[in-house]
XYZ file of N, CA, C and O in Angstrom:
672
model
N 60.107 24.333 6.872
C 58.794 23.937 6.365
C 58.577 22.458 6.662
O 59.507 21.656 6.575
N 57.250 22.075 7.039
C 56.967 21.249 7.358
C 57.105 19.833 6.348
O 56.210 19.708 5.512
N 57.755 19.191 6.373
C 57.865 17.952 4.889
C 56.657 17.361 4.488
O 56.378 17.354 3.289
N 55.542 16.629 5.703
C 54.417 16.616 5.275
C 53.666 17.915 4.164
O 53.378 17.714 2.984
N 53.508 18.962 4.762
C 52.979 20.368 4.178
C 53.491 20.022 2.228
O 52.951 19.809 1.143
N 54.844 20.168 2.834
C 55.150 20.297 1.119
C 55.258 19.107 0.179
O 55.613 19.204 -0.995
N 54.938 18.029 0.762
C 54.470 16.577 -0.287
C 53.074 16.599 -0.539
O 52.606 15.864 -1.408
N 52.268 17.457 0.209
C 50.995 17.403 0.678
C 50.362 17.877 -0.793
O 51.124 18.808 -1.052
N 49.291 17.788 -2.075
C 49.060 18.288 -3.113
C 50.166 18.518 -4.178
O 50.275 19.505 -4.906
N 50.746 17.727 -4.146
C 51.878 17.641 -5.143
C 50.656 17.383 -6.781
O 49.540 16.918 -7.013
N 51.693 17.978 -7.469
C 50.663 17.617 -8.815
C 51.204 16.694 -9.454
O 50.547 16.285 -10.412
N 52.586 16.015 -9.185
C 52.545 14.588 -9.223
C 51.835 13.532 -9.183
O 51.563 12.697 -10.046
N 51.441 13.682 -7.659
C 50.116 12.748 -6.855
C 48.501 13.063 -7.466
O 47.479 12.409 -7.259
N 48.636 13.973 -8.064
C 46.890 14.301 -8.468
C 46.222 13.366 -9.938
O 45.116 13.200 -10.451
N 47.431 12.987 -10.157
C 46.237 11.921 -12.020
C 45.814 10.813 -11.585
O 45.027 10.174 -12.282
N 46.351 10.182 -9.981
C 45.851 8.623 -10.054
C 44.725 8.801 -9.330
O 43.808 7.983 -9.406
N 44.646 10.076 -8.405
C 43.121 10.288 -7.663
C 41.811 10.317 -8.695
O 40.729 9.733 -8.635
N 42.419 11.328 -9.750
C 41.460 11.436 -10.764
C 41.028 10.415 -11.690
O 39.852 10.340 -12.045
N 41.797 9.739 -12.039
C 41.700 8.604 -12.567
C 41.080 7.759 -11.671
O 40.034 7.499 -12.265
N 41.056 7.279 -10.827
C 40.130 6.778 -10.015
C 38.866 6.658 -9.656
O 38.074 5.716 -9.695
N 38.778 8.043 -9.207
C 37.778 8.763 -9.281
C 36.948 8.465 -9.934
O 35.964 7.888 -9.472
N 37.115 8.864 -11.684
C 36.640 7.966 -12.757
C 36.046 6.904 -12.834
O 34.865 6.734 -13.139
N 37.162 5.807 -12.448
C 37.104 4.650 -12.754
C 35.890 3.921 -11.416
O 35.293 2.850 -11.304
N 35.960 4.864 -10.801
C 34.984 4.173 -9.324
C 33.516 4.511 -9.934
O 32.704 3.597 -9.795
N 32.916 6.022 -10.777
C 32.255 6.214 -10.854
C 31.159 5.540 -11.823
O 29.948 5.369 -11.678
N 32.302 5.134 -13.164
C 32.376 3.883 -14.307
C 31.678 2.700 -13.569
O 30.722 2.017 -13.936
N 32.643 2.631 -12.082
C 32.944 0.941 -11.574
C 31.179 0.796 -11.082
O 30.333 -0.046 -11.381
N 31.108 2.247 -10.054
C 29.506 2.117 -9.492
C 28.597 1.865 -10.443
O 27.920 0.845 -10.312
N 28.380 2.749 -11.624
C 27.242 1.996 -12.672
C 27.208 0.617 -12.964
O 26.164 -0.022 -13.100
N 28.387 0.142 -13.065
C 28.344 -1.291 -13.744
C 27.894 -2.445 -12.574
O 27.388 -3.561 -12.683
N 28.349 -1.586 -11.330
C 28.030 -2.369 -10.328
C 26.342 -2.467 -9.809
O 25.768 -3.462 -9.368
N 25.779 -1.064 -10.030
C 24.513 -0.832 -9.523
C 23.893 -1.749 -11.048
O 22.877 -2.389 -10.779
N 24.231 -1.849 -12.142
C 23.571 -2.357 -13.390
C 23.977 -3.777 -12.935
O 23.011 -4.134 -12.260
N 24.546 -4.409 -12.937
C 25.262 -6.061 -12.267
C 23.853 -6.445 -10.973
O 23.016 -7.343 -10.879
N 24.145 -5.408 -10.279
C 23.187 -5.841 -9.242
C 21.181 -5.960 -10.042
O 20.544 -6.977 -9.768
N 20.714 -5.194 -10.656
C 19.980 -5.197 -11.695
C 19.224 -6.002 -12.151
O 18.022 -6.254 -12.068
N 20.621 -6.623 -12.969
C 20.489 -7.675 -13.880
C 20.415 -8.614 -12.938
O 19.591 -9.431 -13.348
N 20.858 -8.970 -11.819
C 20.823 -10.275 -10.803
C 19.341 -10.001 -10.319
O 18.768 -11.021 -9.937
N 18.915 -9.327 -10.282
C 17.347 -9.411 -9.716
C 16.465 -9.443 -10.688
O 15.274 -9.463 -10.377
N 16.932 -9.457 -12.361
C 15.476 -9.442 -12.876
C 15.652 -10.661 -13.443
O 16.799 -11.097 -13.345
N 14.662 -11.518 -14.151
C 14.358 -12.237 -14.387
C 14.191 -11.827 -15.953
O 14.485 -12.829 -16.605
N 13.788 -10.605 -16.935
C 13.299 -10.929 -17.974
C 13.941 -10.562 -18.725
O 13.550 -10.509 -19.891
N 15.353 -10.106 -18.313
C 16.250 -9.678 -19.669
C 17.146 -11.173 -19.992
O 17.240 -12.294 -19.492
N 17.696 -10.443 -21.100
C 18.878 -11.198 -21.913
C 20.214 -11.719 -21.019
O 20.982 -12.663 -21.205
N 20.148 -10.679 -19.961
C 21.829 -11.218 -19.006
C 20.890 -11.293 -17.457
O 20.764 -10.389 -16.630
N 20.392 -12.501 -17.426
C 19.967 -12.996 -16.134
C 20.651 -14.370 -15.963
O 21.391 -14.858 -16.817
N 20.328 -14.973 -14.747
C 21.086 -15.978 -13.939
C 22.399 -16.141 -13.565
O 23.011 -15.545 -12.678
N 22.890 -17.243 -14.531
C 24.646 -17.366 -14.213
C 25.595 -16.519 -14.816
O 26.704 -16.269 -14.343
N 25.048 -15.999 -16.073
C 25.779 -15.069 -16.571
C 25.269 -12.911 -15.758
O 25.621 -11.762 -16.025
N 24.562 -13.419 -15.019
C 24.408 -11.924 -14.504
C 25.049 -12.003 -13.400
O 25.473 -10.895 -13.071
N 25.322 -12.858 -12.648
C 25.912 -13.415 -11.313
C 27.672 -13.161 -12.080
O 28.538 -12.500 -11.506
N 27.827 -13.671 -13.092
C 29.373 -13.341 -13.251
C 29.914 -12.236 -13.586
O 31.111 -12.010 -13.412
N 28.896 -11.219 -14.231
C 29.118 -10.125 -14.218
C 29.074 -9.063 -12.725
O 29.613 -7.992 -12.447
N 28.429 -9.705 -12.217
C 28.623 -9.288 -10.539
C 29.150 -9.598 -9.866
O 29.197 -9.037 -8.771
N 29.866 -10.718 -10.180
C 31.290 -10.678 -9.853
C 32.059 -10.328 -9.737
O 32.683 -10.094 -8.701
N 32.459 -10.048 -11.499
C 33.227 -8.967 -11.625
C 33.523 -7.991 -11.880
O 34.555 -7.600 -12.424
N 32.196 -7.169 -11.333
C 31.951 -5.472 -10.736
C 32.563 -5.236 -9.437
O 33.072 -4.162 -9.118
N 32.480 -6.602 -8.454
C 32.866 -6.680 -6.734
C 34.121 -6.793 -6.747
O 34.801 -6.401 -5.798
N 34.791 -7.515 -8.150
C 35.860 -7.750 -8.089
C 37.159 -6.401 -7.734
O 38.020 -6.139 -6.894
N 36.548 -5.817 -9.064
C 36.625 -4.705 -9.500
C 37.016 -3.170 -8.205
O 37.918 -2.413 -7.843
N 35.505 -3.533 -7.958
C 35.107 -2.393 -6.850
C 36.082 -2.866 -5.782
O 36.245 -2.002 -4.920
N 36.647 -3.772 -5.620
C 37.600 -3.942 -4.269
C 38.280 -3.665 -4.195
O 38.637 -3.346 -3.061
N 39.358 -3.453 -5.523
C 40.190 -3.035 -5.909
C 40.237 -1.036 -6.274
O 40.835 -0.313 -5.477
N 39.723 -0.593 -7.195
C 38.867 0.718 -7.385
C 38.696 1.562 -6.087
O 39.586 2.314 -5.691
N 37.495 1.397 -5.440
C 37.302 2.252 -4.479
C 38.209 2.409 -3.436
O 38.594 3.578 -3.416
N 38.837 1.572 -2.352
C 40.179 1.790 -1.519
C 41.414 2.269 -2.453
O 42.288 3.046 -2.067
N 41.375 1.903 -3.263
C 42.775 2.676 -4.012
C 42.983 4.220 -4.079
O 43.982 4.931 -3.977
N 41.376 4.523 -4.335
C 41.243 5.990 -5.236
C 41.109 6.576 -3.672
O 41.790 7.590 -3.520
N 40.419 6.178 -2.550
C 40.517 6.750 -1.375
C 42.031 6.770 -0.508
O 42.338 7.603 0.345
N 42.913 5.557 -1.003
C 44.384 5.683 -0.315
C 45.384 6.505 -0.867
O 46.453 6.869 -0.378
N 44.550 6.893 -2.655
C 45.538 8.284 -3.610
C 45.115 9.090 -3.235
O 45.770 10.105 -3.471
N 44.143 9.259 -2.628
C 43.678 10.859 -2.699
C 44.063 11.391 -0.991
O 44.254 12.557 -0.644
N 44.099 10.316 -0.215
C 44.942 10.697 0.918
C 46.451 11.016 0.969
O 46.984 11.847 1.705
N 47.142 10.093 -0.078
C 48.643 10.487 -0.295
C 48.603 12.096 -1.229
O 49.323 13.093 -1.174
N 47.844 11.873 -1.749
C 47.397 13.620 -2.581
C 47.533 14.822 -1.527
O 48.251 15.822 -1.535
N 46.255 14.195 -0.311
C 45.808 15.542 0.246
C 46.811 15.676 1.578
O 46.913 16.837 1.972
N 47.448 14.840 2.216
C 48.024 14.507 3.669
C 49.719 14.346 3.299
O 50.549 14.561 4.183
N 50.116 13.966 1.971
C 51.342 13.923 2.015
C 51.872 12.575 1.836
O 51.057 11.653 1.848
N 53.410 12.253 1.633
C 53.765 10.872 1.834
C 54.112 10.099 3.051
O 54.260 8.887 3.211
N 54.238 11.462 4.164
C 54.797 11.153 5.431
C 53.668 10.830 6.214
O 52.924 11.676 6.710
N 53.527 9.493 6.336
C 52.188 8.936 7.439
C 51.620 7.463 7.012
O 51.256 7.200 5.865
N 51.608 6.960 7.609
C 50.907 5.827 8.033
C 49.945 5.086 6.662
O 49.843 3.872 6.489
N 49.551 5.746 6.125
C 48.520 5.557 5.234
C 49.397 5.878 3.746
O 48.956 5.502 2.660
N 50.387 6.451 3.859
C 51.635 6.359 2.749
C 51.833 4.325 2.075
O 51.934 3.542 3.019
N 51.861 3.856 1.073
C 52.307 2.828 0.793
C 54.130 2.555 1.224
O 54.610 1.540 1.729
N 54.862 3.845 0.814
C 56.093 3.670 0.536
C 57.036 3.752 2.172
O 58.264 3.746 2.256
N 56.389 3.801 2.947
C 56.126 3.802 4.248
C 56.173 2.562 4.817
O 56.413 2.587 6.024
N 56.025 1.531 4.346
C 55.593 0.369 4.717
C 55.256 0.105 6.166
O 55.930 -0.603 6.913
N 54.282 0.666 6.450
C 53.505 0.525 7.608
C 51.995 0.123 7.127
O 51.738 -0.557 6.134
N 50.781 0.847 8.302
C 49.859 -0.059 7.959
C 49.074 0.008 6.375
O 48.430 -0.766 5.667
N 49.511 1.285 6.316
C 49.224 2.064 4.557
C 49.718 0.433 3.513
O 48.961 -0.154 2.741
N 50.844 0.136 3.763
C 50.883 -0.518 2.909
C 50.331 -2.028 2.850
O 49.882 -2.585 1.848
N 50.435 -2.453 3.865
C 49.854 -3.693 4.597
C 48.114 -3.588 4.004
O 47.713 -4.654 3.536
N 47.283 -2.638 3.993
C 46.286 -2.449 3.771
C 45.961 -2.379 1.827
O 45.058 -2.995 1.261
N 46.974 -1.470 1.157
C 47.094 -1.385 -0.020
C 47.364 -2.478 -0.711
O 46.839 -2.576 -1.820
N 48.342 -3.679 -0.170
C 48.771 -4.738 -0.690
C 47.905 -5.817 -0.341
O 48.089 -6.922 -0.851
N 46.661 -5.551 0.755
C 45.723 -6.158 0.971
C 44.800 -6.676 -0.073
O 44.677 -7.861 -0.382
N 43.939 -5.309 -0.764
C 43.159 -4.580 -1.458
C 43.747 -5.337 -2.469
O 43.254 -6.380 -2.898
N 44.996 -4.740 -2.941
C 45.561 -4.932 -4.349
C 45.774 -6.734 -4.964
O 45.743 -7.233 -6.090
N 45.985 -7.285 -3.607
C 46.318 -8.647 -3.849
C 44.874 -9.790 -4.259
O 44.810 -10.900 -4.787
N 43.833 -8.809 -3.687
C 42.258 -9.316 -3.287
C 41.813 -8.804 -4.368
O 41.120 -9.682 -4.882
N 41.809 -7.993 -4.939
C 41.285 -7.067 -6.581
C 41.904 -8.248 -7.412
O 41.202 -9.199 -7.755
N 43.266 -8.160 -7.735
C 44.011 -8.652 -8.381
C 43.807 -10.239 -8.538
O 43.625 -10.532 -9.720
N 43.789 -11.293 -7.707
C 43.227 -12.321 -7.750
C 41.784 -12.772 -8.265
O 41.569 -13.731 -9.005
N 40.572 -11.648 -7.580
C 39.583 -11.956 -7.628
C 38.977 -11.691 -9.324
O 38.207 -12.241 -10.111
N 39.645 -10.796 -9.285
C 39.407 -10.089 -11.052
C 39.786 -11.192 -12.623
O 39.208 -11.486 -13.669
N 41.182 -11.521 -11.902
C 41.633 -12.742 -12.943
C 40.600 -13.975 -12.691
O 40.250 -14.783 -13.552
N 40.118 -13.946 -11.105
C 39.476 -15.595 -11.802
C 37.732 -15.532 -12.033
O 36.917 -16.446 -12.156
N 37.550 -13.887 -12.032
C 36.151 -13.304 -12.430
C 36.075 -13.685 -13.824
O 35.147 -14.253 -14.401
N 37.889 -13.039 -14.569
C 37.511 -13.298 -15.796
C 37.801 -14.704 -16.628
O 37.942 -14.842 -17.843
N 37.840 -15.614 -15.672
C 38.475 -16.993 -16.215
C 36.739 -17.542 -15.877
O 36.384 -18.377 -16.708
N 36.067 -17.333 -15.224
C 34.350 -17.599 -15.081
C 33.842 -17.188 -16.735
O 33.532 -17.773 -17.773
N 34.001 -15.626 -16.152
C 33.506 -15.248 -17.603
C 33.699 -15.852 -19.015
O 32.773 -16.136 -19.774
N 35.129 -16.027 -19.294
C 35.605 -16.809 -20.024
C 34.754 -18.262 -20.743
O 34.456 -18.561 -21.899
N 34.562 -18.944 -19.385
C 34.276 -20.281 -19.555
C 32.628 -20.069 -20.034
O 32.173 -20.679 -21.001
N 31.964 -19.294 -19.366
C 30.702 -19.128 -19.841
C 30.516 -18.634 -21.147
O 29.783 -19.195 -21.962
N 31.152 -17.606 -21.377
C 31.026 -17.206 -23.413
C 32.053 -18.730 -23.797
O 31.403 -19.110 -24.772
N 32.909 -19.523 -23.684
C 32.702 -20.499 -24.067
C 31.811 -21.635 -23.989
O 31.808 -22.429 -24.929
N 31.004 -21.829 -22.929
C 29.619 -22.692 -22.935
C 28.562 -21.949 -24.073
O 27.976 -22.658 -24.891
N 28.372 -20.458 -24.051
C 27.687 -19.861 -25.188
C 27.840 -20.171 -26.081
O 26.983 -20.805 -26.696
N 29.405 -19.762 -26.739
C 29.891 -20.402 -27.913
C 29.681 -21.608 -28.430
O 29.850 -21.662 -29.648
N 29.302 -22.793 -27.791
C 29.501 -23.912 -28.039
C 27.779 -24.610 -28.042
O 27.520 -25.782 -28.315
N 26.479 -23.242 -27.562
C 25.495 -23.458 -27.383
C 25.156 -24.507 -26.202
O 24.095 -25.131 -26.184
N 26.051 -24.626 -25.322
C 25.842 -25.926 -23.838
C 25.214 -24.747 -22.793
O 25.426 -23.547 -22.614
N 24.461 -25.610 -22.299
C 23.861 -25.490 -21.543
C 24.512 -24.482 -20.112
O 25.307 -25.079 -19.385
N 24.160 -22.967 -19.735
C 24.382 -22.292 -18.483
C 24.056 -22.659 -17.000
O 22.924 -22.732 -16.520
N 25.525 -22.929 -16.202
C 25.759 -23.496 -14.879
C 24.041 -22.708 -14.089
O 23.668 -21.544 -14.239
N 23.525 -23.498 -13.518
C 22.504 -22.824 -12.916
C 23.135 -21.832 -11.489
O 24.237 -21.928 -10.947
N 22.092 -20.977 -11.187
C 22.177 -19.666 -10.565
C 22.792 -20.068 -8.990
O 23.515 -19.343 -8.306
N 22.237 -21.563 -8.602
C 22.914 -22.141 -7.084
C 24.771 -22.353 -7.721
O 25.801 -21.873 -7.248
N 24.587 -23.200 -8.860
C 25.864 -23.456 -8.944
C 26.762 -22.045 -9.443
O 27.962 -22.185 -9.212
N 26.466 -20.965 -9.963
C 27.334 -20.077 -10.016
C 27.460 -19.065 -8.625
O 28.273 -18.182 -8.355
N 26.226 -19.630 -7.839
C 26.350 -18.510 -6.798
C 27.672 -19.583 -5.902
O 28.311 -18.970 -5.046
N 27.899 -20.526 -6.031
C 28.556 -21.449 -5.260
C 30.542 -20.932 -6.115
O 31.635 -20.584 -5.670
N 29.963 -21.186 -7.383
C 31.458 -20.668 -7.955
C 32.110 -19.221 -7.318
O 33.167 -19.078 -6.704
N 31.220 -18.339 -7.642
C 31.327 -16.866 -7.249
C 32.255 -17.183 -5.475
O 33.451 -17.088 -5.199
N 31.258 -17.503 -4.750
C 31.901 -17.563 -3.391
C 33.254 -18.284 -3.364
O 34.126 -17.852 -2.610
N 33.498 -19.405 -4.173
C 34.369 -19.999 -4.512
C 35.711 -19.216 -4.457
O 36.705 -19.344 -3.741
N 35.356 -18.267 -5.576
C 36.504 -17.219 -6.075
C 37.123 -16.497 -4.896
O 38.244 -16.592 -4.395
N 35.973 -15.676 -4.567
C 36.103 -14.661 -3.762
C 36.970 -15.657 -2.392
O 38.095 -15.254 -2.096
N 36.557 -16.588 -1.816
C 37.252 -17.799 -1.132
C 38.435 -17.345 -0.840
O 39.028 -16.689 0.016
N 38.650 -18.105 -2.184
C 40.039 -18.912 -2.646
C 40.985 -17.591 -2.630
O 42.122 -17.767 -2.191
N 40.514 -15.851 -3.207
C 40.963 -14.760 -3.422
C 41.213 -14.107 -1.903
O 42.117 -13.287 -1.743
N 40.499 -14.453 -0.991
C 40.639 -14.101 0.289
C 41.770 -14.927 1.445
O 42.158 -14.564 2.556
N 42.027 -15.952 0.780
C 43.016 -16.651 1.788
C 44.174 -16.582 0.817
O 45.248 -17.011 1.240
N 44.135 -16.171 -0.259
C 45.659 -15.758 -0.546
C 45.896 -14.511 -0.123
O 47.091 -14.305 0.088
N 45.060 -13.453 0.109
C 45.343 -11.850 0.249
C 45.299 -12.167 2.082
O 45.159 -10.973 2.345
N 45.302 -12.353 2.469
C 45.650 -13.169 3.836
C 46.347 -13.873 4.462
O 46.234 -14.036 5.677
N 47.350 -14.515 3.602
C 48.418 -15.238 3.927
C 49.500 -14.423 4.283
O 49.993 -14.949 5.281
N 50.216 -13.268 3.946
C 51.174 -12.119 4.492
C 50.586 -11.900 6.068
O 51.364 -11.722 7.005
N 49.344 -11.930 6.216
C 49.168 -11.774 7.998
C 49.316 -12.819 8.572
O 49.408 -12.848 9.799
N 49.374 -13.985 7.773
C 49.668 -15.543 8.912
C 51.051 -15.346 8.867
O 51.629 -16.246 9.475
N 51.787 -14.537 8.393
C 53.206 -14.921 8.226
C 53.717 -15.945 7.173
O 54.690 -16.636 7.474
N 53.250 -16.057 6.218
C 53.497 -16.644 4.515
C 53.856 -15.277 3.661
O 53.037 -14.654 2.986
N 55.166 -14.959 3.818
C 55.302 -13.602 3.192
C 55.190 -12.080 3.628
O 55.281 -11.794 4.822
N 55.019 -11.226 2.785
C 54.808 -10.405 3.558
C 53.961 -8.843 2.411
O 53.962 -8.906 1.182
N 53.575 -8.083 2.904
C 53.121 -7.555 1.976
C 54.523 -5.640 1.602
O 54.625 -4.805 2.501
N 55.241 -5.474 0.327
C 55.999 -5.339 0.479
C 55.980 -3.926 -0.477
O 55.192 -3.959 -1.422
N 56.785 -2.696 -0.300
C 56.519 -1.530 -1.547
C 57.503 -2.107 -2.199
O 58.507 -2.720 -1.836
N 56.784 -1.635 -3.853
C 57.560 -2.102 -4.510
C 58.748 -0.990 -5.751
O 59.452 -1.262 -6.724
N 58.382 0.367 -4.936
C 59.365 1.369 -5.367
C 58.708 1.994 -6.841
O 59.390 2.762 -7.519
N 57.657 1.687 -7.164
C 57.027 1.814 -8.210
C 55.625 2.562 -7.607
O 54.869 2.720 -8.566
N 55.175 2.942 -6.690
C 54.333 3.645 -5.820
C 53.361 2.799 -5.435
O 52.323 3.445 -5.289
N 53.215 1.701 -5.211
C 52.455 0.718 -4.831
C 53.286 -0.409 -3.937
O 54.517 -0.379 -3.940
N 52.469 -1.528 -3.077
C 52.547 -2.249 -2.319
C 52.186 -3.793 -3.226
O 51.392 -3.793 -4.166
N 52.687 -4.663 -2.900
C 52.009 -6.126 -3.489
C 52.724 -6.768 -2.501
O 53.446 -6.355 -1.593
N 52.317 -8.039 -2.921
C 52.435 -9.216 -2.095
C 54.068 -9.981 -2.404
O 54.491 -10.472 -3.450
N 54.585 -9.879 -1.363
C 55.808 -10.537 -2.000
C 56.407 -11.730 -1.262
O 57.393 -12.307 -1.720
């Protein structure tokens, strides 16, 4: 029997597709509502604080959607191939991509967020919509040349025996 064939739909592999799944469908509302709120003008979560919440919906979604599409390929195709994490080929190189770019971008989505319900808190005045659109890119930046550094050769992107890939 073919080894692909019989890794192939394991019911092992089937809760993180679903879960995903989920979580993408969760992720799209908040994202299509994020986008929303950045175009209107007359609600309660407009400008810098709708911009940070769309942040970190993108953040989110970067992480979310390639994941639930790289489980549901190890689900439907098996562990043997390319697109396997534990494989460490381009599967994982790509997963530890994603994961390193989610993972960064998300923590400093919520260190924005953060700072703004503390400007709320404190009743000061909200970063205007140029200066958060400038932060936002900032993030995403700063989140993109670290999830990029394993391809300059600063590391490498590595499984970590736990069914996932990160940056090591």
């Amino acid at each position: 029997l073919d080894t692909t064939l019989a890794m192939a739909f394991s019911p092992g592999d089937a809760a993180m597709p679903v879960y995903l799944l989920i979580a993408s469908i969760f992720n799209s509302i908040f994202f299509y509502r994020s986008i929303k709120d950045v175009r209107s003008k007359e609600i309660a979560v407009s400008g810098a604080p709708s911009i940070a919440l769309l942040l970190t919906a993108i953040s989110e979604f970067v992480w979310v959607l390639p994941c639930f599409i790289q489980c549901f390929l190890v689900f439907v195709l098996g562990h043997d191939g390319d697109w396997a994490p534990e494989r460490e080929a381009s599967g994982c190189d790509v997963q530890g991509f994603y994961s390193q770019l989610g993972s960064v971008s998300g923590m400093l989505s919520t260190l924005v967020l953060a700072l703004l319900t503390l400007r709320i808190a404190r009743s000061q005045r909200m970063p205007s919509t140029s200066q958060m659109l400038v932060i936002s890119g900032a993030v995403f930046a700063l989140s993109l040349l670290v999830s990029v550094l394993p391809f300059m050769g600063a590391g490498n992107y590595s499984y970590s025996g736990e069914g996932f890939c990160y940056i090591d």
